[in-house]
Short mmCIF file of C-alpha atoms in Angstrom, two decimals:
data_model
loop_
_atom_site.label_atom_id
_atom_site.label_comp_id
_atom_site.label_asym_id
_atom_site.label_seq_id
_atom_site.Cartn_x
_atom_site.Cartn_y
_atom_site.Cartn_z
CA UNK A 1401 27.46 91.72 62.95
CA UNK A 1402 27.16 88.07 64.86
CA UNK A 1403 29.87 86.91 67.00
CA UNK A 1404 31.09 83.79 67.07
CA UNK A 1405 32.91 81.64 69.84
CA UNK A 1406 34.59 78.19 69.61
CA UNK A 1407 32.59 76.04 72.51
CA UNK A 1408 33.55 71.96 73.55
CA UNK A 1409 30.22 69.73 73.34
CA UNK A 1410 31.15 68.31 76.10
CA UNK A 1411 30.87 71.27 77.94
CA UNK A 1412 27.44 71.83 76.73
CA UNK A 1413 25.74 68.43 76.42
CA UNK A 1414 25.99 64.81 77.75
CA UNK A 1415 26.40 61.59 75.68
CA UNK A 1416 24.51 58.31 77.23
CA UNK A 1417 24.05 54.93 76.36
CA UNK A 1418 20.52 53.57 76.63
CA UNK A 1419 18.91 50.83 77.13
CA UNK A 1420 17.91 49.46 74.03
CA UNK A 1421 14.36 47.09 73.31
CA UNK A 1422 13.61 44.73 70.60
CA UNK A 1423 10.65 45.66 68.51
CA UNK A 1424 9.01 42.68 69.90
CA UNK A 1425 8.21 44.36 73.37
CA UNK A 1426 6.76 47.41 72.02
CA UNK A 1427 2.93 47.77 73.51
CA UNK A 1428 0.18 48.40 70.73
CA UNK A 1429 2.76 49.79 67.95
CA UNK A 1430 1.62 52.36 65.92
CA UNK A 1431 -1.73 53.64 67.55
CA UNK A 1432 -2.59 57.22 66.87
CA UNK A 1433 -2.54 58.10 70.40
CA UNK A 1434 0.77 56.61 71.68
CA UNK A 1435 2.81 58.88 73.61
CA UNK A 1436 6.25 57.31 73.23
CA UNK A 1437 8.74 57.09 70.16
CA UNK A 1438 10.13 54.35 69.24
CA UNK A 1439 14.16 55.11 67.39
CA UNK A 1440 16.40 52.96 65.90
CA UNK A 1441 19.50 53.67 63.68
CA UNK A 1442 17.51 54.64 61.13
CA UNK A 1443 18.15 58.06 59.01
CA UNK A 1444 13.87 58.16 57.94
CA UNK A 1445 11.78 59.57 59.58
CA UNK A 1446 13.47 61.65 61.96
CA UNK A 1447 14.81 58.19 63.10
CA UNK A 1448 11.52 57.49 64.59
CA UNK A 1449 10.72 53.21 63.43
CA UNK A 1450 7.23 52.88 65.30
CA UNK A 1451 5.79 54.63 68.07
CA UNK A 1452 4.51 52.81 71.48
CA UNK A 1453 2.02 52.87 74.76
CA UNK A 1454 4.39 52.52 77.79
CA UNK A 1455 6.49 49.55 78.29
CA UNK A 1456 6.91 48.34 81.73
CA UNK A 1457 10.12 47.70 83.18
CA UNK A 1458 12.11 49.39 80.86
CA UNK A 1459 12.64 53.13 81.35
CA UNK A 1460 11.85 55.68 78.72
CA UNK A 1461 14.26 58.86 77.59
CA UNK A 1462 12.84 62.03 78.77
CA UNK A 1463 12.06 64.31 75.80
CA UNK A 1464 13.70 67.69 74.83
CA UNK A 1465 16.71 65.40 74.70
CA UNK A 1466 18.59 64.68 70.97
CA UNK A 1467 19.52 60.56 69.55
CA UNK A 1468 22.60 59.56 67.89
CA UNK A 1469 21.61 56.62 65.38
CA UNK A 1470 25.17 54.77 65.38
CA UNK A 1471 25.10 53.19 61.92
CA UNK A 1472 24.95 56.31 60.03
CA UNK A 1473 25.92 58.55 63.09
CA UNK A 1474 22.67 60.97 62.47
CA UNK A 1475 21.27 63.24 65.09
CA UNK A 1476 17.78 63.78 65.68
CA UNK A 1477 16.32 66.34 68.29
CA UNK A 1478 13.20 64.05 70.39
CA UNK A 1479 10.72 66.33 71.30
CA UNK A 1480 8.49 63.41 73.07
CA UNK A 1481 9.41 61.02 75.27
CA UNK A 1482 10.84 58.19 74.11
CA UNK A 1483 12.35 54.39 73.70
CA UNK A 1484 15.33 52.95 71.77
CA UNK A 1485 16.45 50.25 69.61
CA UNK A 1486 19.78 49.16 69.69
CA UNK A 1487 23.28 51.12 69.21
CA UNK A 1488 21.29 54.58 69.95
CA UNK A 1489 23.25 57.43 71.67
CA UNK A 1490 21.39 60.03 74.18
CA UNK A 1491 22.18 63.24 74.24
CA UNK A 1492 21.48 65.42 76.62
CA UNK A 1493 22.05 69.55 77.26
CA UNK A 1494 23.72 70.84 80.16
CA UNK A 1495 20.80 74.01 79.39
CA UNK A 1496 17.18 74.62 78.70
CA UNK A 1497 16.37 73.69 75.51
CA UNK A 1498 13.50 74.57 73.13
CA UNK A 1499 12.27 73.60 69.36
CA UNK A 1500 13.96 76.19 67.65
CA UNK A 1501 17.22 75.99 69.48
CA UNK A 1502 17.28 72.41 68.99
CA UNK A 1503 16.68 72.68 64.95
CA UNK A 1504 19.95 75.30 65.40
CA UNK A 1505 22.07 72.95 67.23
CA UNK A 1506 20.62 69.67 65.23
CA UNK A 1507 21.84 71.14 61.87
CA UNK A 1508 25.81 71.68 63.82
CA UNK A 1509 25.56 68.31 64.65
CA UNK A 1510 24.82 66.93 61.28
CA UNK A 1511 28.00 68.48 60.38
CA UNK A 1512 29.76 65.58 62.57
CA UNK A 1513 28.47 62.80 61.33
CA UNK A 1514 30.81 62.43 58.80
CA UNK A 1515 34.13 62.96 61.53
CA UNK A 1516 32.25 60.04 64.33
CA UNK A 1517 31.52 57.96 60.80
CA UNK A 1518 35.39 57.89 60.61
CA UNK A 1519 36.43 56.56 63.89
CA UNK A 1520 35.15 53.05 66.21
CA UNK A 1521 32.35 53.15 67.62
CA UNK A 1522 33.64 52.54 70.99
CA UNK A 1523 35.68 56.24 70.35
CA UNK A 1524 32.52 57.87 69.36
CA UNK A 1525 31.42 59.54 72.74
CA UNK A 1526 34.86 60.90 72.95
CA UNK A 1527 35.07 62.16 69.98
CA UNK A 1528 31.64 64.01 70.37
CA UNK A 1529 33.05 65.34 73.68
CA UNK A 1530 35.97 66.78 72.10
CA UNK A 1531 34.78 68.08 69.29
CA UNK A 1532 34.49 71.93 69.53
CA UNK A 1533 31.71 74.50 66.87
CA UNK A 1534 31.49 78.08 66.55
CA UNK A 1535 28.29 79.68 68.08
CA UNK A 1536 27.21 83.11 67.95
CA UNK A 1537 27.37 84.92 71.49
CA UNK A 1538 26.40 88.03 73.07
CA UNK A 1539 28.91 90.48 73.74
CA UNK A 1540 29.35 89.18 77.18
CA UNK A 1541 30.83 86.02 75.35
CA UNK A 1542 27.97 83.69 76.19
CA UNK A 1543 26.10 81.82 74.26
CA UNK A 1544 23.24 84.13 72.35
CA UNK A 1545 19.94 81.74 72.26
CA UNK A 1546 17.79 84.50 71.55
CA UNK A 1547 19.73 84.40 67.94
CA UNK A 1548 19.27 81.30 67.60
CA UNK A 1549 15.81 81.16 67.90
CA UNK A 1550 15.18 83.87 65.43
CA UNK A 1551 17.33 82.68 62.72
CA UNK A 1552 15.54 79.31 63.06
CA UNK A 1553 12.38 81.05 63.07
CA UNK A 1554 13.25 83.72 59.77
CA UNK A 1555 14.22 80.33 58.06
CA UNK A 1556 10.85 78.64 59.18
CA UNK A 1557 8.42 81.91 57.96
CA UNK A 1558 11.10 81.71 54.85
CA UNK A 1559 10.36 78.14 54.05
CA UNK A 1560 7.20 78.17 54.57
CA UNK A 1561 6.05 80.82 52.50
CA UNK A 1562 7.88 79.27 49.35
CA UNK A 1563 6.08 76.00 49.88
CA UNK A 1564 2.94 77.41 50.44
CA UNK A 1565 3.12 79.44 47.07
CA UNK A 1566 4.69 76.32 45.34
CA UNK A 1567 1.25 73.81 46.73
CA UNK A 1568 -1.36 76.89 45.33
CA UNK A 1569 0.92 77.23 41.95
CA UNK A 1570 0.74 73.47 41.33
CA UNK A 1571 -3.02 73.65 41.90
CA UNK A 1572 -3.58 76.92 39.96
CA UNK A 1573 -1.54 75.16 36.95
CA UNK A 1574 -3.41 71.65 37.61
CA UNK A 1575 -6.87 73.49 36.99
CA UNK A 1576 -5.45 75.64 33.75
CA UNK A 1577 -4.50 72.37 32.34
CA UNK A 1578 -7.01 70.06 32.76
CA UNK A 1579 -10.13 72.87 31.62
CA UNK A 1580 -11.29 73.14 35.27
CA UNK A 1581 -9.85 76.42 36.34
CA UNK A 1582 -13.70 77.53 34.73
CA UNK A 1583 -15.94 75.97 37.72
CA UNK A 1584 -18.72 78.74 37.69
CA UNK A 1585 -21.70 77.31 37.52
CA UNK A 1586 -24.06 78.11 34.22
CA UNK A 1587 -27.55 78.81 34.40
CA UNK A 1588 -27.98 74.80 32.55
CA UNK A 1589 -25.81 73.28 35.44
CA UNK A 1590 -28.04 74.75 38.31
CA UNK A 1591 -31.08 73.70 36.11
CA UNK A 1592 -29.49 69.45 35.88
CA UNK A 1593 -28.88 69.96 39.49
CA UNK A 1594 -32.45 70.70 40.50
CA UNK A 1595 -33.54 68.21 37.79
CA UNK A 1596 -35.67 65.06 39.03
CA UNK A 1597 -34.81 62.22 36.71
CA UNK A 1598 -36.89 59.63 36.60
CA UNK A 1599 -34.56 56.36 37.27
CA UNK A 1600 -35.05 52.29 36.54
CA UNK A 1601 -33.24 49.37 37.19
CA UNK A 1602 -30.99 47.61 35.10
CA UNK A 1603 -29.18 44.28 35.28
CA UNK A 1604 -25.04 45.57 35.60
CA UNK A 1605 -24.52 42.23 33.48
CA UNK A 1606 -26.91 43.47 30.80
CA UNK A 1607 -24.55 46.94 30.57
CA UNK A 1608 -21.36 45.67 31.72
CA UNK A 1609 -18.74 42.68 30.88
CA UNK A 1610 -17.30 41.85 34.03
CA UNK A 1611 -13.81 40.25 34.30
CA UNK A 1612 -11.92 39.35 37.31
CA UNK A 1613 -8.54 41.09 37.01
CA UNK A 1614 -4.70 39.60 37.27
CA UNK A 1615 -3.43 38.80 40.41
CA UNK A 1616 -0.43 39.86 41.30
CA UNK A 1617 0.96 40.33 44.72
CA UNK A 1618 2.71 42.89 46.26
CA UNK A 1619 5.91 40.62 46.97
CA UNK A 1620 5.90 40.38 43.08
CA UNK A 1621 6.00 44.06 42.60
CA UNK A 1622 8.12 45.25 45.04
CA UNK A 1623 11.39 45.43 43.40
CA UNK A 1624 9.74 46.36 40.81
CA UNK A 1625 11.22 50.43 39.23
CA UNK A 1626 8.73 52.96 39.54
CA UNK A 1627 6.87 53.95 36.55
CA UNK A 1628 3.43 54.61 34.91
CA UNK A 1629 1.31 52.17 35.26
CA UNK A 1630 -1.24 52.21 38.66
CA UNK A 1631 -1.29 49.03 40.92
CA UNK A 1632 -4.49 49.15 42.36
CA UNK A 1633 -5.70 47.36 45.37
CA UNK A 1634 -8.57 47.47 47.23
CA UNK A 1635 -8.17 50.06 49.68
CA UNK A 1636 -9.86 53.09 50.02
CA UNK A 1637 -8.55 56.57 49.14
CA UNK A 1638 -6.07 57.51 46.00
CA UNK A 1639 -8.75 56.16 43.87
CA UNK A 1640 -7.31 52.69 44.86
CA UNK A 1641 -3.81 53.58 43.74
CA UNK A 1642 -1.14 51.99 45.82
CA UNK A 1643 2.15 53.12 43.96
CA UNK A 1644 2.98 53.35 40.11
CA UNK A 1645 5.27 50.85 38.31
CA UNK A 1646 7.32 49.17 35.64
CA UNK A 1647 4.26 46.63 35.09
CA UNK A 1648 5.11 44.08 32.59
CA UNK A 1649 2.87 43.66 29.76
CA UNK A 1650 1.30 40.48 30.68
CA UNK A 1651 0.16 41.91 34.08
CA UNK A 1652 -2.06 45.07 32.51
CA UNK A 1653 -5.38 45.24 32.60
CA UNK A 1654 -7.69 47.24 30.30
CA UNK A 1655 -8.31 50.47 31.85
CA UNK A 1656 -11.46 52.36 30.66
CA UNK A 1657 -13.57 51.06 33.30
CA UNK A 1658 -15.28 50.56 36.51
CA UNK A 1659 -13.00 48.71 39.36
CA UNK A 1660 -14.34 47.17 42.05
CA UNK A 1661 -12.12 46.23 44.89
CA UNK A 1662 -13.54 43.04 45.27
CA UNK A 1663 -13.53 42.54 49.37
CA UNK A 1664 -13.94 46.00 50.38
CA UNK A 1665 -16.69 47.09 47.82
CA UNK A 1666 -14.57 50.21 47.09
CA UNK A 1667 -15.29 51.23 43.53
CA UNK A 1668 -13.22 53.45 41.41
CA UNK A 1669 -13.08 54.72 38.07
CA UNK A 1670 -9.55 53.62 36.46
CA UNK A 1671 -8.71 55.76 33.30
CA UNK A 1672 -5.57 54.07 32.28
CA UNK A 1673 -4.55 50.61 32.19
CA UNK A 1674 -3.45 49.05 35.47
CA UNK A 1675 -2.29 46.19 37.25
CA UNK A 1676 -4.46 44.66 40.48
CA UNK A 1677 -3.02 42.93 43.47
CA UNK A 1678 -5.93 40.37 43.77
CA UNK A 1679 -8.05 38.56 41.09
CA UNK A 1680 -11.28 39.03 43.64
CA UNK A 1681 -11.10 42.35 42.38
CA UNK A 1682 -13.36 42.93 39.11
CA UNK A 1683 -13.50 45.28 36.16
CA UNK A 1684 -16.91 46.39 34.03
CA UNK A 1685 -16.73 47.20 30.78
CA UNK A 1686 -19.22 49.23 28.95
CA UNK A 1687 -20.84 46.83 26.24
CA UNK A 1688 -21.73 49.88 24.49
CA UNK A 1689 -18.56 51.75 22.93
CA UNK A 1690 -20.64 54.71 22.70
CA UNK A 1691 -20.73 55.41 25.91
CA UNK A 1692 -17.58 54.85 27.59
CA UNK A 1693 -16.92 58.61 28.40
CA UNK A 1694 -15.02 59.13 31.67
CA UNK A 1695 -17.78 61.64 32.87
CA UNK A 1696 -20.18 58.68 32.50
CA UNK A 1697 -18.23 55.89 33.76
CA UNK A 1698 -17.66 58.64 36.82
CA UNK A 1699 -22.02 58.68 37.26
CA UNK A 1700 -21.77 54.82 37.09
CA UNK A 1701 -18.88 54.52 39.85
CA UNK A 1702 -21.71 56.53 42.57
CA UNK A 1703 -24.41 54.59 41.31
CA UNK A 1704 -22.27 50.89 41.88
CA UNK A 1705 -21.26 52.02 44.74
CA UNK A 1706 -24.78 52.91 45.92
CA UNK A 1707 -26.32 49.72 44.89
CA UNK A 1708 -24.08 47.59 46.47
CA UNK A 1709 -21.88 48.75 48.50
CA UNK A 1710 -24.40 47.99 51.95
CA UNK A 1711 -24.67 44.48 50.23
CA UNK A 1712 -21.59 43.25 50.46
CA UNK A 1713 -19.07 42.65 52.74
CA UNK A 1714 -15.39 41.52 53.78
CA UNK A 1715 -17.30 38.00 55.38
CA UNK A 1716 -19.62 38.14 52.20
CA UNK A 1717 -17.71 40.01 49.35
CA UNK A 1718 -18.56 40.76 45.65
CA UNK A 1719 -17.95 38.04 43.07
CA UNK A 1720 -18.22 37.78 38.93
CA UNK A 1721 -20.53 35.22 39.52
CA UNK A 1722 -23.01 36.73 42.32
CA UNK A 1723 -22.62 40.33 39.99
CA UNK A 1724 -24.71 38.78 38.10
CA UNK A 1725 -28.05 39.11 39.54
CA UNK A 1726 -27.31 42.44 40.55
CA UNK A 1727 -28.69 45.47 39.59
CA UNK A 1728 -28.56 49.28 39.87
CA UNK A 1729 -30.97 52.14 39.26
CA UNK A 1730 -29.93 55.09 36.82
CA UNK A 1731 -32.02 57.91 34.90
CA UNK A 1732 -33.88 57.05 32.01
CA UNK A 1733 -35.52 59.64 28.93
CA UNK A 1734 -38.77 60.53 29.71
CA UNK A 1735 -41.10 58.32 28.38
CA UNK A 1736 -38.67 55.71 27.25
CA UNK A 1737 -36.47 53.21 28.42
CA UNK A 1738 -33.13 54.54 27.41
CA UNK A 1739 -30.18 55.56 29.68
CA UNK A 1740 -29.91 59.80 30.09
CA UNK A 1741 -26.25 59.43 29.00
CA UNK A 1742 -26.99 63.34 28.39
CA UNK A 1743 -28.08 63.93 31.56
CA UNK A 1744 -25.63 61.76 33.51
CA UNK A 1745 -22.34 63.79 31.83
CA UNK A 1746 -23.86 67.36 32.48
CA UNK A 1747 -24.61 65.94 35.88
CA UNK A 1748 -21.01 65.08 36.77
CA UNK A 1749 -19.97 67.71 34.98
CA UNK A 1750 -21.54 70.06 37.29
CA UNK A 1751 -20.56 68.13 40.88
CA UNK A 1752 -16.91 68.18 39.19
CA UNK A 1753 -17.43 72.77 39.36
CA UNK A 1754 -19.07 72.40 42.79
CA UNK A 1755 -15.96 70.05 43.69
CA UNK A 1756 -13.41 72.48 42.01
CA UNK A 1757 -15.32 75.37 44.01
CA UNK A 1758 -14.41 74.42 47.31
CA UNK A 1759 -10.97 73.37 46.54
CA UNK A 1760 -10.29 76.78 45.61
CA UNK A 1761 -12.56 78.10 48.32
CA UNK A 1762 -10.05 76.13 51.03
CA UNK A 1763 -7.20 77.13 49.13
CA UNK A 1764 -8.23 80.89 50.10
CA UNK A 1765 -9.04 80.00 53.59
CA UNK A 1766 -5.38 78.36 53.50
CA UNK A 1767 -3.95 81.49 52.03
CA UNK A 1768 -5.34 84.06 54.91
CA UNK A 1769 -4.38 81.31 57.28
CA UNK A 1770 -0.91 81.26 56.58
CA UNK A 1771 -0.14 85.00 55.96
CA UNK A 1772 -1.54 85.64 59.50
CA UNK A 1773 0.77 82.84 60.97
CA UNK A 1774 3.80 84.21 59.34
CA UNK A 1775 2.86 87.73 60.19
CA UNK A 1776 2.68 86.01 63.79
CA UNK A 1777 6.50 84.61 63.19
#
């Protein structure tokens, strides 16, 4: 059975003022490889704002040391070294400190916030000296890190397991629901991949009506309630999703269709309706109803993209009106001069398995990966 002994915090750690910095004198914010944290009274983030390259004249907090953020008194362990905004508390123990014993004491001082949210400010280091927890302790009455660490550690292999099996769940569902959990490829999808289709060129004007989308800018959406509708812009990655809202009617555009981010060239296939952020940024519509299948429109986005995408640029971008003498290459039926719909959707169809295939192969690779780490823990 643990033991447990009342201890002071100011017998254990030290409270500090710091000097704080304006945002303003922060040295190339937000770089990848910027070895300083930059905290403010924020609760996000593990009250980290920004992070920073070193600022001169203005000395950093060594790390392994904890913040106090003094508008909503929250306490944050800093494992790097770091810089603060202003009304930020240091804290620093009187003992060697590591990740897991941090995490232990971090959650006992979470447990104060409320008590220091209760009294001045300028009685708030007191207070924090004063205030006395229960620790568990060895049976020499001391202070038992070692139990620490493992608790911290059982909860971590704990944790992690459950959110490992909930991420490989969701996918496992994901692929029952959508048809895809079947991504074995036939005998007829090996024989479209090695297929050589003969291709010609075709006017995108004389297949597609191109429209400019709305433009509506982000200032106009952000207090905007989240809901259904994709607001697209023209960055890469999410298939140019930026968040989902409450769109008002007279903002959608027709979905079904081909979007092209019109100064980045980034081209995306957007199922639903959706609202744009810029009115540079066009949409193609099939002229042909027929035709409008998403495995299609999917063949059509690679094929865009192909075309044009080493065309255009940010300096020289895409337009409705230069579109128009623009052209891309796609298979035709032998001896003919008709679009392989056919072959385009068994084509897609098949890169969608192959796609599927290694998702589920990295999902195995993820699965050994982390029962040997927790067996590690």
């Amino acid at each position: 059975m643990v033991k447990y002994k009342e201890f002071k915090l100011g017998d254990l750690f030290e409270i500090q003022k710091v000097k704080g910095i304006n945002k303003s004198k922060l040295v190339n914010p937000n770089i990848s490889t910027n070895e300083y944290d930059y905290v403010t009274r924020t609760s996000l983030n593990n009250g980290i704002e920004s992070t920073t390259d070193f600022v001169c004249d203005v000395p950093y907090n060594e790390p392994n040391t904890f913040s106090l953020g003094l508008l909503q008194m929250t306490f944050f362990y800093r494992e790097r070294s770091w810089y603060a905004g202003q009304f930020v508390r240091k804290i620093i123990p009187k003992f060697k400190l590591n990740t897991k014993i941090a995490l232990y004491f971090n959650t006992i001082f979470s447990r104060l916030s409320k008590v220091l949210l209760s009294v001045l400010v300028r009685h708030v280091d007191n207070v924090f000296r004063d205030s006395k927890v229960r620790l568990p302790v060895t049976d020499a009455d001391e202070i038992d890190f070692n139990y620490m660490e493992q608790y911290i550690a059982e909860l971590e292999q704990q944790r992690f397991a459950e959110l490992e099996q909930q991420r490989f769940a969701e996918l496992d569902s994901y692929l029952k629901a959508t048809g895809l959990n079947d991504y074995g490829l036939t005998d007829e999808d090996k024989k479209i991949l090695a297929y050589k289709p003969i291709f010609q060129e075709f006017k995108i004007v004389d297949l597609f009506n191109v429209v400019n989308t709305h433009s509506i800018l982000k200032s106009q959406v952000a207090n905007l309630e989240n809901g259904n509708v994709p607001y697209l812009t023209a960055a890469e990655g999410n298939n140019a999703v930026l968040k989902y809202i409450n769109c008002p009617k007279e903002w959608i555009d027709e979905g079904n269709c081909v979007f092209i981010g019109g100064k980045t060239m980034v081209v995306t296939y957007q199922e639903k309706d959706f609202c744009s952020n810029d009115s540079h940024n066009l949409a193609l519509y099939f002229k042909d109803s027929r035709y409008k299948s998403p495995l299609i429109q999917q063949y059509f986005v690679g094929s865009v993209r192909k075309a044009l995408s080493k065309k255009y640029s940010w300096d020289d971008s895409i337009s409705k009106a230069k579109i128009r003498s623009d052209s891309v290459r796609l298979p035709v039926v032998s001896n003919t001069k008709n679009l392989d719909f056919n072959y385009m959707e068994k084509y897609i169809r098949a890169i969608e398995k192959l796609t599927i295939a290694e998702a589920v192969k990295y999902k195995d690779r993820e699965i050994l990966t982390t029962e040997s780490l927790i067996n590690k823990m």
